[in-house]
Each structure stands twice: as structure tokens, then as C-alpha cells.
Amino acid sequence: MQKQTALQLEGVSHVYVNSSGAYLALEHIGFSVNRGEFVSLIGPSGCGKTTLLSLISGLLVPTSGTVRVLGETIGQPTPRVGYMLQQDYLFPWRTIYENASIGLELMGRLDSAGKELVLELLSDMGLSQFADRYPHQLSGGMRQRVALVRTLATEPDILLLDEPFSALDYQTKLQLEDLVAVTLLSRRKTAVLVTHDITEAIAMSDRIVVLQPNPGRILASVDIPPQIRQALPLKAREAAGFHDLFHRLWGYFEQMDNEGGETR
Ligand code: ADP
Ligand code: MG
């Protein structure tokens, strides 16, 4: 079966220009992600991870190079790409259901099928009985699940996840990793995750792209072996080869440290 390319970046560079000058944040980034694939981006703070997601979402236009989503060049935000952030940005005056359905509402697509999908997603996330509650009545992990429902409800082909678990306590984070993995797998979503947690990247991904800073470039691309890929994130941490992979990736960070890159 031929694999379909969901996302393709070619020769992508990005320069930020402001009153203090110009800064080359990303240089000559090229990689592609197949449909249904889960790719993580890791690298020290400031290496351009968020910039890269902004380029993929169409919020930024690259200074040079192209970003293609399902074959089409992206130059502005598109419903094909959904973006989930570390903060949930739920509106406090809206109920959980009203927050989860806001994307569809703004797109004029909150018809009976849309409403049904929101309720189904809330149920998948174990949130059915909280639909009429308000965000302040929910825990951090539950709020992130609402944010995920809101992102999935508009049915994007590609999901961008910028450190979505990093504000959560460890146990909640591990539980949410499994839930997100199951949800994306069953819905065959393509995902790009940014994380500073190497174990999370190994446990969740099919492939990891390591970025180095100043300017942001690809240092390495690491395929995750099948026995880790096929296990859910929590179990994957116990799979053969996990620790070797951790040390290999840790080695890249040490290498960048020694070369004088910034670290967090
Ligand atoms: P990361 O997400 O990996 O921490 P970012 O993509 O946020 O990195 O930033 C990459 C680099 O670009 C950093 O050096 C940052 O200071 C710089 N940068 C980010 N946003 C802007 C901006 N709006 N204007 C100027 N420089 C920026
Ligand atoms: Mg960032």
C-alpha cells in the first residue's frame, strides 16, 4: 500500500525581523510526515520548535521554502491543521460543551452532525458528565482533554501539539499520553508533537526529529523501532531498546551543549 504524504517541508527557512535586527530562527528545514504518522520535534529551548509549528499551521509564512499539507502549499491558517497548546485557553464563561464546540460554531458547522461529534469526543475523553460544567470546576488534565476535543471537533487532518502535557503532574501526563495515543490512532490522525521530554517523544512517536539551535537546523532524524512504536506510551517505556534510544537522544543534547548551544 502506498503511503500518502500528509505534510511536506522543503527548504524552509524563517527570519524574524524586528527593531533590534534580523534573526535566522530556522534554516533549510526539510522533512515529510506520512498520513497517520506521529512525529515529535525535540531540541533545546530557542531552537525553533514553536516557529516550525507556526509555519505548519499557516500562522507564519516561511521566509523561503514551502510547507505543503496534503499536497497544497500553506500560506494562511487552514482547518486542515489543528493546533493544541500547553495552555488550554478555555473561555471561563462557556460550559465545557460550549468550549469544545466553539471551533465548529465559528466555522458555521455546528449542525446536528457537528453536535453529535462533539458529544462523541467528550464521551471518548471521559467528559460526558461534565458537559454542562465550567472550566474552573475541572482539573488541569480534564481541561487539556477539553482542549483536545475542541481541536479534534473541527476534524483537522494534521494535529500540532506544542508541549500539551508539560503543565500537568506526572501521573496525569502519563494517563493523557495514552489517551491521546489511542484517540489519534483510532481516528488515523497525523500528528506533530513538540516536547522537551525525551521519554515522552520516544514513547509517543514513530519518528523523532532533533533540532539544534542558532540557527535552527535538523541535527538528526531517529526512527522508533516497532516494539516501542506499537506499545501505548506508558508500556512503551518498558519495551526493549527504550533506554538505548534515550541515551542516544540524550547524547545529541550533550553534543549541542558542548558546541555552545543554549539549553533550558
Ligand atoms: P522553541 O519553541 O524551540 O523554544 P521558538 O520557535 O519559540 O523556539 O524560537 C526560536 C528562536 O526565534 C528563538 O531564538 C526566539 O528568541 C526567536 N523568536 C521567536 N519568536 C520571535 C519573534 N516574534 N521575533 C523575534 N524573534 C523570535
Ligand atoms: Mg516553544
PDB file of C-alpha atoms and ligand atoms in Angstrom:
ATOM      1  CA  MET A   1       0.000   0.000   0.000  1.00  0.00           C
ATOM      2  CA  GLN A   2       1.393   3.373  -0.979  1.00  0.00           C
ATOM      3  CA  LYS A   3       1.870   5.784   1.889  1.00  0.00           C
ATOM      4  CA  GLN A   4       0.284   9.175   1.471  1.00  0.00           C
ATOM      5  CA  THR A   5       2.276  12.245   2.443  1.00  0.00           C
ATOM      6  CA  ALA A   6       0.309  14.425   4.860  1.00  0.00           C
ATOM      7  CA  LEU A   7       2.920  17.083   5.437  1.00  0.00           C
ATOM      8  CA  GLN A   8       5.962  18.095   3.450  1.00  0.00           C
ATOM      9  CA  LEU A   9       8.507  20.795   4.224  1.00  0.00           C
ATOM     10  CA  GLU A  10      11.112  21.722   1.662  1.00  0.00           C
ATOM     11  CA  GLY A  11      13.999  24.119   2.207  1.00  0.00           C
ATOM     12  CA  VAL A  12      12.102  26.018   4.896  1.00  0.00           C
ATOM     13  CA  SER A  13      13.930  28.971   6.425  1.00  0.00           C
ATOM     14  CA  HIS A  14      12.491  31.649   8.654  1.00  0.00           C
ATOM     15  CA  VAL A  15      13.895  35.031   9.594  1.00  0.00           C
ATOM     16  CA  TYR A  16      12.321  37.173  12.324  1.00  0.00           C
ATOM     17  CA  VAL A  17      12.775  40.858  11.710  1.00  0.00           C
ATOM     18  CA  ASN A  18      12.191  43.471  14.405  1.00  0.00           C
ATOM     19  CA  SER A  19      13.622  46.782  15.621  1.00  0.00           C
ATOM     20  CA  SER A  20      16.736  45.060  17.011  1.00  0.00           C
ATOM     21  CA  GLY A  21      17.570  43.385  13.705  1.00  0.00           C
ATOM     22  CA  ALA A  22      17.048  40.121  11.878  1.00  0.00           C
ATOM     23  CA  TYR A  23      17.300  36.654  13.409  1.00  0.00           C
ATOM     24  CA  LEU A  24      17.555  33.425  11.437  1.00  0.00           C
ATOM     25  CA  ALA A  25      15.323  31.143  13.516  1.00  0.00           C
ATOM     26  CA  LEU A  26      15.183  28.199  11.111  1.00  0.00           C
ATOM     27  CA  GLU A  27      17.467  27.256   8.251  1.00  0.00           C
ATOM     28  CA  HIS A  28      16.776  24.849   5.443  1.00  0.00           C
ATOM     29  CA  ILE A  29      14.357  22.529   7.207  1.00  0.00           C
ATOM     30  CA  GLY A  30      13.127  19.595   5.141  1.00  0.00           C
ATOM     31  CA  PHE A  31      11.112  16.573   6.240  1.00  0.00           C
ATOM     32  CA  SER A  32       7.851  14.898   5.483  1.00  0.00           C
ATOM     33  CA  VAL A  33       5.239  13.108   7.528  1.00  0.00           C
ATOM     34  CA  ASN A  34       3.034  10.340   6.179  1.00  0.00           C
ATOM     35  CA  ARG A  35      -0.675  10.177   6.827  1.00  0.00           C
ATOM     36  CA  GLY A  36      -1.303   8.637  10.247  1.00  0.00           C
ATOM     37  CA  GLU A  37       2.305   9.083  11.326  1.00  0.00           C
ATOM     38  CA  PHE A  38       3.267  10.615  14.692  1.00  0.00           C
ATOM     39  CA  VAL A  39       6.441  12.705  14.628  1.00  0.00           C
ATOM     40  CA  SER A  40       7.986  14.543  17.578  1.00  0.00           C
ATOM     41  CA  LEU A  41      10.246  17.577  17.432  1.00  0.00           C
ATOM     42  CA  ILE A  42      12.761  17.900  20.233  1.00  0.00           C
ATOM     43  CA  GLY A  43      15.633  20.263  20.850  1.00  0.00           C
ATOM     44  CA  PRO A  44      16.847  22.909  23.304  1.00  0.00           C
ATOM     45  CA  SER A  45      14.802  25.970  24.123  1.00  0.00           C
ATOM     46  CA  GLY A  46      15.000  28.526  21.325  1.00  0.00           C
ATOM     47  CA  CYS A  47      15.862  26.057  18.543  1.00  0.00           C
ATOM     48  CA  GLY A  48      12.717  26.970  16.625  1.00  0.00           C
ATOM     49  CA  LYS A  49      10.179  24.270  17.537  1.00  0.00           C
ATOM     50  CA  THR A  50       7.265  26.645  18.054  1.00  0.00           C
ATOM     51  CA  THR A  51       8.266  28.626  14.963  1.00  0.00           C
ATOM     52  CA  LEU A  52       8.141  25.412  12.966  1.00  0.00           C
ATOM     53  CA  LEU A  53       4.632  24.601  14.216  1.00  0.00           C
ATOM     54  CA  SER A  54       3.515  28.162  13.424  1.00  0.00           C
ATOM     55  CA  LEU A  55       4.797  27.682   9.866  1.00  0.00           C
ATOM     56  CA  ILE A  56       2.980  24.344   9.516  1.00  0.00           C
ATOM     57  CA  SER A  57      -0.251  25.863  10.854  1.00  0.00           C
ATOM     58  CA  GLY A  58      -0.009  28.778   8.415  1.00  0.00           C
ATOM     59  CA  LEU A  59       0.144  31.367  11.220  1.00  0.00           C
ATOM     60  CA  LEU A  60       3.573  32.327   9.848  1.00  0.00           C
ATOM     61  CA  VAL A  61       4.696  32.240   6.230  1.00  0.00           C
ATOM     62  CA  PRO A  62       8.257  30.982   5.724  1.00  0.00           C
ATOM     63  CA  THR A  63      10.849  33.479   4.511  1.00  0.00           C
ATOM     64  CA  SER A  64      11.843  30.831   1.979  1.00  0.00           C
ATOM     65  CA  GLY A  65      10.838  27.288   1.161  1.00  0.00           C
ATOM     66  CA  THR A  66       7.458  25.583   1.097  1.00  0.00           C
ATOM     67  CA  VAL A  67       5.126  23.883   3.539  1.00  0.00           C
ATOM     68  CA  ARG A  68       2.595  21.540   1.957  1.00  0.00           C
ATOM     69  CA  VAL A  69      -0.355  19.933   3.694  1.00  0.00           C
ATOM     70  CA  LEU A  70      -1.865  17.090   1.654  1.00  0.00           C
ATOM     71  CA  GLY A  71      -0.123  18.471  -1.417  1.00  0.00           C
ATOM     72  CA  GLU A  72      -1.316  22.066  -1.038  1.00  0.00           C
ATOM     73  CA  THR A  73       1.046  24.907  -0.163  1.00  0.00           C
ATOM     74  CA  ILE A  74       0.041  26.524   3.121  1.00  0.00           C
ATOM     75  CA  GLY A  75       0.125  30.325   3.283  1.00  0.00           C
ATOM     76  CA  GLN A  76      -2.540  31.002   5.903  1.00  0.00           C
ATOM     77  CA  PRO A  77      -4.340  29.113   8.681  1.00  0.00           C
ATOM     78  CA  THR A  78      -6.416  26.213   7.379  1.00  0.00           C
ATOM     79  CA  PRO A  79      -8.990  23.933   9.037  1.00  0.00           C
ATOM     80  CA  ARG A  80      -6.886  21.019   7.809  1.00  0.00           C
ATOM     81  CA  VAL A  81      -4.422  21.749  10.600  1.00  0.00           C
ATOM     82  CA  GLY A  82      -5.435  21.807  14.290  1.00  0.00           C
ATOM     83  CA  TYR A  83      -3.211  23.349  16.956  1.00  0.00           C
ATOM     84  CA  MET A  84      -3.150  22.412  20.641  1.00  0.00           C
ATOM     85  CA  LEU A  85      -1.054  24.366  23.107  1.00  0.00           C
ATOM     86  CA  GLN A  86       0.383  23.925  26.596  1.00  0.00           C
ATOM     87  CA  GLN A  87      -2.278  26.274  27.974  1.00  0.00           C
ATOM     88  CA  ASP A  88      -5.856  25.240  27.314  1.00  0.00           C
ATOM     89  CA  TYR A  89      -7.272  28.745  26.657  1.00  0.00           C
ATOM     90  CA  LEU A  90     -10.785  27.660  27.602  1.00  0.00           C
ATOM     91  CA  PHE A  91     -13.286  30.509  27.938  1.00  0.00           C
ATOM     92  CA  PRO A  92     -14.334  30.676  31.615  1.00  0.00           C
ATOM     93  CA  TRP A  93     -17.860  31.883  30.815  1.00  0.00           C
ATOM     94  CA  ARG A  94     -18.608  28.997  28.447  1.00  0.00           C
ATOM     95  CA  THR A  95     -19.558  25.498  29.551  1.00  0.00           C
ATOM     96  CA  ILE A  96     -17.346  22.521  28.642  1.00  0.00           C
ATOM     97  CA  TYR A  97     -19.682  21.642  25.755  1.00  0.00           C
ATOM     98  CA  GLU A  98     -19.715  25.259  24.554  1.00  0.00           C
ATOM     99  CA  ASN A  99     -15.915  25.406  24.735  1.00  0.00           C
ATOM    100  CA  ALA A 100     -15.498  22.099  22.929  1.00  0.00           C
ATOM    101  CA  SER A 101     -17.818  23.155  20.112  1.00  0.00           C
ATOM    102  CA  ILE A 102     -16.511  26.698  19.579  1.00  0.00           C
ATOM    103  CA  GLY A 103     -14.411  25.828  16.529  1.00  0.00           C
ATOM    104  CA  LEU A 104     -17.347  24.286  14.709  1.00  0.00           C
ATOM    105  CA  GLU A 105     -19.565  27.186  15.809  1.00  0.00           C
ATOM    106  CA  LEU A 106     -17.151  29.790  14.390  1.00  0.00           C
ATOM    107  CA  MET A 107     -16.942  27.831  11.135  1.00  0.00           C
ATOM    108  CA  GLY A 108     -20.751  27.687  10.922  1.00  0.00           C
ATOM    109  CA  ARG A 109     -20.617  23.911  11.102  1.00  0.00           C
ATOM    110  CA  LEU A 110     -22.332  23.245  14.427  1.00  0.00           C
ATOM    111  CA  ASP A 111     -25.193  21.335  12.818  1.00  0.00           C
ATOM    112  CA  SER A 112     -26.659  18.098  14.185  1.00  0.00           C
ATOM    113  CA  ALA A 113     -23.694  16.036  12.882  1.00  0.00           C
ATOM    114  CA  GLY A 114     -21.259  18.515  14.439  1.00  0.00           C
ATOM    115  CA  LYS A 115     -23.065  18.439  17.796  1.00  0.00           C
ATOM    116  CA  GLU A 116     -23.037  14.649  17.734  1.00  0.00           C
ATOM    117  CA  LEU A 117     -19.301  14.568  17.026  1.00  0.00           C
ATOM    118  CA  VAL A 118     -18.575  16.926  19.956  1.00  0.00           C
ATOM    119  CA  LEU A 119     -20.633  14.728  22.291  1.00  0.00           C
ATOM    120  CA  GLU A 120     -18.911  11.585  20.985  1.00  0.00           C
ATOM    121  CA  LEU A 121     -15.464  13.107  21.515  1.00  0.00           C
ATOM    122  CA  LEU A 122     -16.404  14.306  25.014  1.00  0.00           C
ATOM    123  CA  SER A 123     -17.530  10.749  25.757  1.00  0.00           C
ATOM    124  CA  ASP A 124     -14.280   9.257  24.356  1.00  0.00           C
ATOM    125  CA  MET A 125     -12.382  11.582  26.682  1.00  0.00           C
ATOM    126  CA  GLY A 126     -14.485  10.555  29.691  1.00  0.00           C
ATOM    127  CA  LEU A 127     -16.028  14.012  29.934  1.00  0.00           C
ATOM    128  CA  SER A 128     -19.712  13.326  29.160  1.00  0.00           C
ATOM    129  CA  GLN A 129     -20.920  14.070  32.666  1.00  0.00           C
ATOM    130  CA  PHE A 130     -19.012  17.375  32.725  1.00  0.00           C
ATOM    131  CA  ALA A 131     -20.503  18.863  29.546  1.00  0.00           C
ATOM    132  CA  ASP A 132     -22.563  21.433  31.480  1.00  0.00           C
ATOM    133  CA  ARG A 133     -19.815  22.358  33.927  1.00  0.00           C
ATOM    134  CA  TYR A 134     -17.497  25.355  33.627  1.00  0.00           C
ATOM    135  CA  PRO A 135     -13.688  25.197  33.159  1.00  0.00           C
ATOM    136  CA  HIS A 136     -12.909  26.306  36.755  1.00  0.00           C
ATOM    137  CA  GLN A 137     -14.753  23.203  38.011  1.00  0.00           C
ATOM    138  CA  LEU A 138     -12.324  20.861  36.187  1.00  0.00           C
ATOM    139  CA  SER A 139      -8.762  19.682  36.911  1.00  0.00           C
ATOM    140  CA  GLY A 140      -5.830  20.611  34.652  1.00  0.00           C
ATOM    141  CA  GLY A 141      -5.831  17.193  32.977  1.00  0.00           C
ATOM    142  CA  MET A 142      -9.570  17.379  32.285  1.00  0.00           C
ATOM    143  CA  ARG A 143      -9.206  20.868  30.846  1.00  0.00           C
ATOM    144  CA  GLN A 144      -6.489  19.639  28.470  1.00  0.00           C
ATOM    145  CA  ARG A 145      -8.850  16.859  27.386  1.00  0.00           C
ATOM    146  CA  VAL A 146     -11.481  19.507  26.610  1.00  0.00           C
ATOM    147  CA  ALA A 147      -8.888  21.405  24.576  1.00  0.00           C
ATOM    148  CA  LEU A 148      -8.157  18.192  22.657  1.00  0.00           C
ATOM    149  CA  VAL A 149     -11.865  17.668  21.940  1.00  0.00           C
ATOM    150  CA  ARG A 150     -12.098  21.275  20.729  1.00  0.00           C
ATOM    151  CA  THR A 151      -9.134  20.676  18.381  1.00  0.00           C
ATOM    152  CA  LEU A 152     -10.437  17.337  17.072  1.00  0.00           C
ATOM    153  CA  ALA A 153     -14.033  18.540  16.622  1.00  0.00           C
ATOM    154  CA  THR A 154     -13.188  20.532  13.505  1.00  0.00           C
ATOM    155  CA  GLU A 155     -11.720  17.314  12.046  1.00  0.00           C
ATOM    156  CA  PRO A 156      -8.247  18.528  11.076  1.00  0.00           C
ATOM    157  CA  ASP A 157      -6.061  16.139   9.057  1.00  0.00           C
ATOM    158  CA  ILE A 158      -2.971  17.145  10.987  1.00  0.00           C
ATOM    159  CA  LEU A 159      -2.703  17.871  14.688  1.00  0.00           C
ATOM    160  CA  LEU A 160       0.040  20.097  16.054  1.00  0.00           C
ATOM    161  CA  LEU A 161       0.714  19.643  19.748  1.00  0.00           C
ATOM    162  CA  ASP A 162       3.014  22.200  21.406  1.00  0.00           C
ATOM    163  CA  GLU A 163       4.025  20.754  24.798  1.00  0.00           C
ATOM    164  CA  PRO A 164       0.398  19.874  25.635  1.00  0.00           C
ATOM    165  CA  PHE A 165       1.319  17.785  28.696  1.00  0.00           C
ATOM    166  CA  SER A 166       4.098  19.841  30.223  1.00  0.00           C
ATOM    167  CA  ALA A 167       1.962  21.796  32.705  1.00  0.00           C
ATOM    168  CA  LEU A 168       0.437  18.614  34.151  1.00  0.00           C
ATOM    169  CA  ASP A 169       1.536  16.497  37.086  1.00  0.00           C
ATOM    170  CA  TYR A 170       3.448  13.339  36.147  1.00  0.00           C
ATOM    171  CA  GLN A 171       0.663  10.801  36.633  1.00  0.00           C
ATOM    172  CA  THR A 172      -1.904  12.876  34.747  1.00  0.00           C
ATOM    173  CA  LYS A 173       0.617  13.423  31.971  1.00  0.00           C
ATOM    174  CA  LEU A 174       1.216   9.663  31.534  1.00  0.00           C
ATOM    175  CA  GLN A 175      -2.523   8.930  31.535  1.00  0.00           C
ATOM    176  CA  LEU A 176      -3.178  11.662  28.995  1.00  0.00           C
ATOM    177  CA  GLU A 177      -0.364  10.434  26.738  1.00  0.00           C
ATOM    178  CA  ASP A 178      -2.099   7.038  26.477  1.00  0.00           C
ATOM    179  CA  LEU A 179      -5.496   8.607  25.913  1.00  0.00           C
ATOM    180  CA  VAL A 180      -4.168  10.897  23.182  1.00  0.00           C
ATOM    181  CA  ALA A 181      -2.303   7.993  21.537  1.00  0.00           C
ATOM    182  CA  VAL A 182      -5.439   5.814  21.454  1.00  0.00           C
ATOM    183  CA  THR A 183      -7.616   8.673  20.199  1.00  0.00           C
ATOM    184  CA  LEU A 184      -5.260   9.702  17.394  1.00  0.00           C
ATOM    185  CA  LEU A 185      -4.672   6.092  16.360  1.00  0.00           C
ATOM    186  CA  SER A 186      -8.369   5.231  16.190  1.00  0.00           C
ATOM    187  CA  ARG A 187      -9.049   8.388  14.182  1.00  0.00           C
ATOM    188  CA  ARG A 188      -5.958   7.896  11.997  1.00  0.00           C
ATOM    189  CA  LYS A 189      -4.718  11.418  12.647  1.00  0.00           C
ATOM    190  CA  THR A 190      -1.324  12.675  11.625  1.00  0.00           C
ATOM    191  CA  ALA A 191       0.429  14.447  14.485  1.00  0.00           C
ATOM    192  CA  VAL A 192       3.471  16.608  15.138  1.00  0.00           C
ATOM    193  CA  LEU A 193       4.335  16.922  18.831  1.00  0.00           C
ATOM    194  CA  VAL A 194       6.775  19.391  20.339  1.00  0.00           C
ATOM    195  CA  THR A 195       8.123  18.315  23.694  1.00  0.00           C
ATOM    196  CA  HIS A 196      11.199  18.860  25.837  1.00  0.00           C
ATOM    197  CA  ASP A 197      10.647  15.437  27.448  1.00  0.00           C
ATOM    198  CA  ILE A 198      12.804  12.858  25.635  1.00  0.00           C
ATOM    199  CA  THR A 199      10.945   9.890  27.167  1.00  0.00           C
ATOM    200  CA  GLU A 200       7.607  11.303  26.037  1.00  0.00           C
ATOM    201  CA  ALA A 201       8.931  11.741  22.500  1.00  0.00           C
ATOM    202  CA  ILE A 202      10.203   8.141  22.364  1.00  0.00           C
ATOM    203  CA  ALA A 203       7.048   6.704  23.935  1.00  0.00           C
ATOM    204  CA  MET A 204       4.605   8.516  21.647  1.00  0.00           C
ATOM    205  CA  SER A 205       6.295   8.747  18.258  1.00  0.00           C
ATOM    206  CA  ASP A 206       7.016   6.836  15.090  1.00  0.00           C
ATOM    207  CA  ARG A 207       9.926   9.180  14.447  1.00  0.00           C
ATOM    208  CA  ILE A 208      11.792  11.940  16.280  1.00  0.00           C
ATOM    209  CA  VAL A 209      13.327  14.955  14.588  1.00  0.00           C
ATOM    210  CA  VAL A 210      16.078  16.565  16.691  1.00  0.00           C
ATOM    211  CA  LEU A 211      16.627  20.288  16.127  1.00  0.00           C
ATOM    212  CA  GLN A 212      19.748  22.229  17.024  1.00  0.00           C
ATOM    213  CA  PRO A 213      19.743  25.997  17.733  1.00  0.00           C
ATOM    214  CA  ASN A 214      21.385  29.122  16.243  1.00  0.00           C
ATOM    215  CA  PRO A 215      20.174  28.758  13.563  1.00  0.00           C
ATOM    216  CA  GLY A 216      17.510  26.067  13.960  1.00  0.00           C
ATOM    217  CA  ARG A 217      18.527  23.099  11.834  1.00  0.00           C
ATOM    218  CA  ILE A 218      17.798  19.385  11.788  1.00  0.00           C
ATOM    219  CA  LEU A 219      20.536  17.571  13.689  1.00  0.00           C
ATOM    220  CA  ALA A 220      19.115  14.065  13.410  1.00  0.00           C
ATOM    221  CA  SER A 221      16.043  12.091  12.479  1.00  0.00           C
ATOM    222  CA  VAL A 222      15.513   8.955  14.535  1.00  0.00           C
ATOM    223  CA  ASP A 223      13.087   6.134  13.651  1.00  0.00           C
ATOM    224  CA  ILE A 224      11.476   4.449  16.641  1.00  0.00           C
ATOM    225  CA  PRO A 225      11.684   0.646  16.465  1.00  0.00           C
ATOM    226  CA  PRO A 226       8.417  -1.314  16.124  1.00  0.00           C
ATOM    227  CA  GLN A 227       8.352  -2.843  19.619  1.00  0.00           C
ATOM    228  CA  ILE A 228       8.285   0.666  21.127  1.00  0.00           C
ATOM    229  CA  ARG A 229       6.041   2.209  18.470  1.00  0.00           C
ATOM    230  CA  GLN A 230       3.401  -0.487  18.790  1.00  0.00           C
ATOM    231  CA  ALA A 231       3.014  -0.207  22.564  1.00  0.00           C
ATOM    232  CA  LEU A 232       0.949   2.534  24.171  1.00  0.00           C
ATOM    233  CA  PRO A 233       3.153   5.276  25.689  1.00  0.00           C
ATOM    234  CA  LEU A 234       3.099   4.002  29.285  1.00  0.00           C
ATOM    235  CA  LYS A 235       4.031   0.421  28.293  1.00  0.00           C
ATOM    236  CA  ALA A 236       6.463   1.626  25.637  1.00  0.00           C
ATOM    237  CA  ARG A 237       8.703   2.895  28.435  1.00  0.00           C
ATOM    238  CA  GLU A 238       9.329  -0.753  29.400  1.00  0.00           C
ATOM    239  CA  ALA A 239       9.955  -2.010  25.857  1.00  0.00           C
ATOM    240  CA  ALA A 240      13.333  -3.391  24.752  1.00  0.00           C
ATOM    241  CA  GLY A 241      15.608  -0.722  23.351  1.00  0.00           C
ATOM    242  CA  PHE A 242      13.892   2.200  25.123  1.00  0.00           C
ATOM    243  CA  HIS A 243      16.850   3.088  27.327  1.00  0.00           C
ATOM    244  CA  ASP A 244      19.386   2.797  24.499  1.00  0.00           C
ATOM    245  CA  LEU A 245      17.302   5.214  22.490  1.00  0.00           C
ATOM    246  CA  PHE A 246      17.072   7.576  25.445  1.00  0.00           C
ATOM    247  CA  HIS A 247      20.868   7.623  25.749  1.00  0.00           C
ATOM    248  CA  ARG A 248      21.290   8.199  22.026  1.00  0.00           C
ATOM    249  CA  LEU A 249      18.959  11.204  22.124  1.00  0.00           C
ATOM    250  CA  TRP A 250      20.498  12.468  25.368  1.00  0.00           C
ATOM    251  CA  GLY A 251      23.820  12.296  23.557  1.00  0.00           C
ATOM    252  CA  TYR A 252      22.567  14.766  20.941  1.00  0.00           C
ATOM    253  CA  PHE A 253      21.658  17.250  23.694  1.00  0.00           C
ATOM    254  CA  GLU A 254      25.112  16.854  25.277  1.00  0.00           C
ATOM    255  CA  GLN A 255      26.715  17.356  21.886  1.00  0.00           C
ATOM    256  CA  MET A 256      24.738  20.593  21.442  1.00  0.00           C
ATOM    257  CA  ASP A 257      25.731  21.700  24.958  1.00  0.00           C
ATOM    258  CA  ASN A 258      29.392  21.150  24.151  1.00  0.00           C
ATOM    259  CA  GLU A 259      29.012  23.088  20.938  1.00  0.00           C
ATOM    260  CA  GLY A 260      27.743  26.034  22.989  1.00  0.00           C
ATOM    261  CA  GLY A 261      24.015  25.899  22.212  1.00  0.00           C
ATOM    262  CA  GLU A 262      21.545  27.312  24.673  1.00  0.00           C
ATOM    263  CA  THR A 263      19.759  24.784  26.861  1.00  0.00           C
ATOM    264  CA  ARG A 264      16.756  25.123  29.071  1.00  0.00           C
TER     265      ARG A 264
HETATM  266  P1  ADP B   1      11.407  26.950  20.776  1.00  0.00           P
HETATM  267  O1  ADP B   1       9.947  26.749  20.628  1.00  0.00           O
HETATM  268  O2  ADP B   1      12.233  25.812  20.242  1.00  0.00           O
HETATM  269  O3  ADP B   1      11.820  27.277  22.181  1.00  0.00           O
HETATM  270  P2  ADP B   1      10.955  29.346  19.181  1.00  0.00           P
HETATM  271  O4  ADP B   1      10.433  28.866  17.878  1.00  0.00           O
HETATM  272  O5  ADP B   1       9.977  29.896  20.149  1.00  0.00           O
HETATM  273  O6  ADP B   1      11.842  28.194  19.870  1.00  0.00           O
HETATM  274  O7  ADP B   1      12.053  30.469  18.904  1.00  0.00           O
HETATM  275  C1  ADP B   1      13.165  30.260  18.060  1.00  0.00           C
HETATM  276  C2  ADP B   1      14.041  31.496  18.071  1.00  0.00           C
HETATM  277  O8  ADP B   1      13.380  32.567  17.444  1.00  0.00           O
HETATM  278  C3  ADP B   1      14.406  31.967  19.483  1.00  0.00           C
HETATM  279  O9  ADP B   1      15.731  32.429  19.480  1.00  0.00           O
HETATM  280  C4  ADP B   1      13.433  33.118  19.736  1.00  0.00           C
HETATM  281  O10 ADP B   1      14.006  34.062  20.600  1.00  0.00           O
HETATM  282  C5  ADP B   1      13.264  33.671  18.331  1.00  0.00           C
HETATM  283  N1  ADP B   1      11.917  34.242  18.162  1.00  0.00           N
HETATM  284  C6  ADP B   1      10.737  33.595  18.357  1.00  0.00           C
HETATM  285  N2  ADP B   1       9.699  34.391  18.088  1.00  0.00           N
HETATM  286  C7  ADP B   1      10.230  35.594  17.710  1.00  0.00           C
HETATM  287  C8  ADP B   1       9.679  36.855  17.279  1.00  0.00           C
HETATM  288  N3  ADP B   1       8.357  37.020  17.187  1.00  0.00           N
HETATM  289  N4  ADP B   1      10.552  37.835  16.969  1.00  0.00           N
HETATM  290  C9  ADP B   1      11.891  37.661  17.053  1.00  0.00           C
HETATM  291  N5  ADP B   1      12.473  36.510  17.430  1.00  0.00           N
HETATM  292  C10 ADP B   1      11.658  35.485  17.756  1.00  0.00           C
HETATM  293 MG    MG B   2       8.371  26.664  22.061  1.00  0.00          MG
END
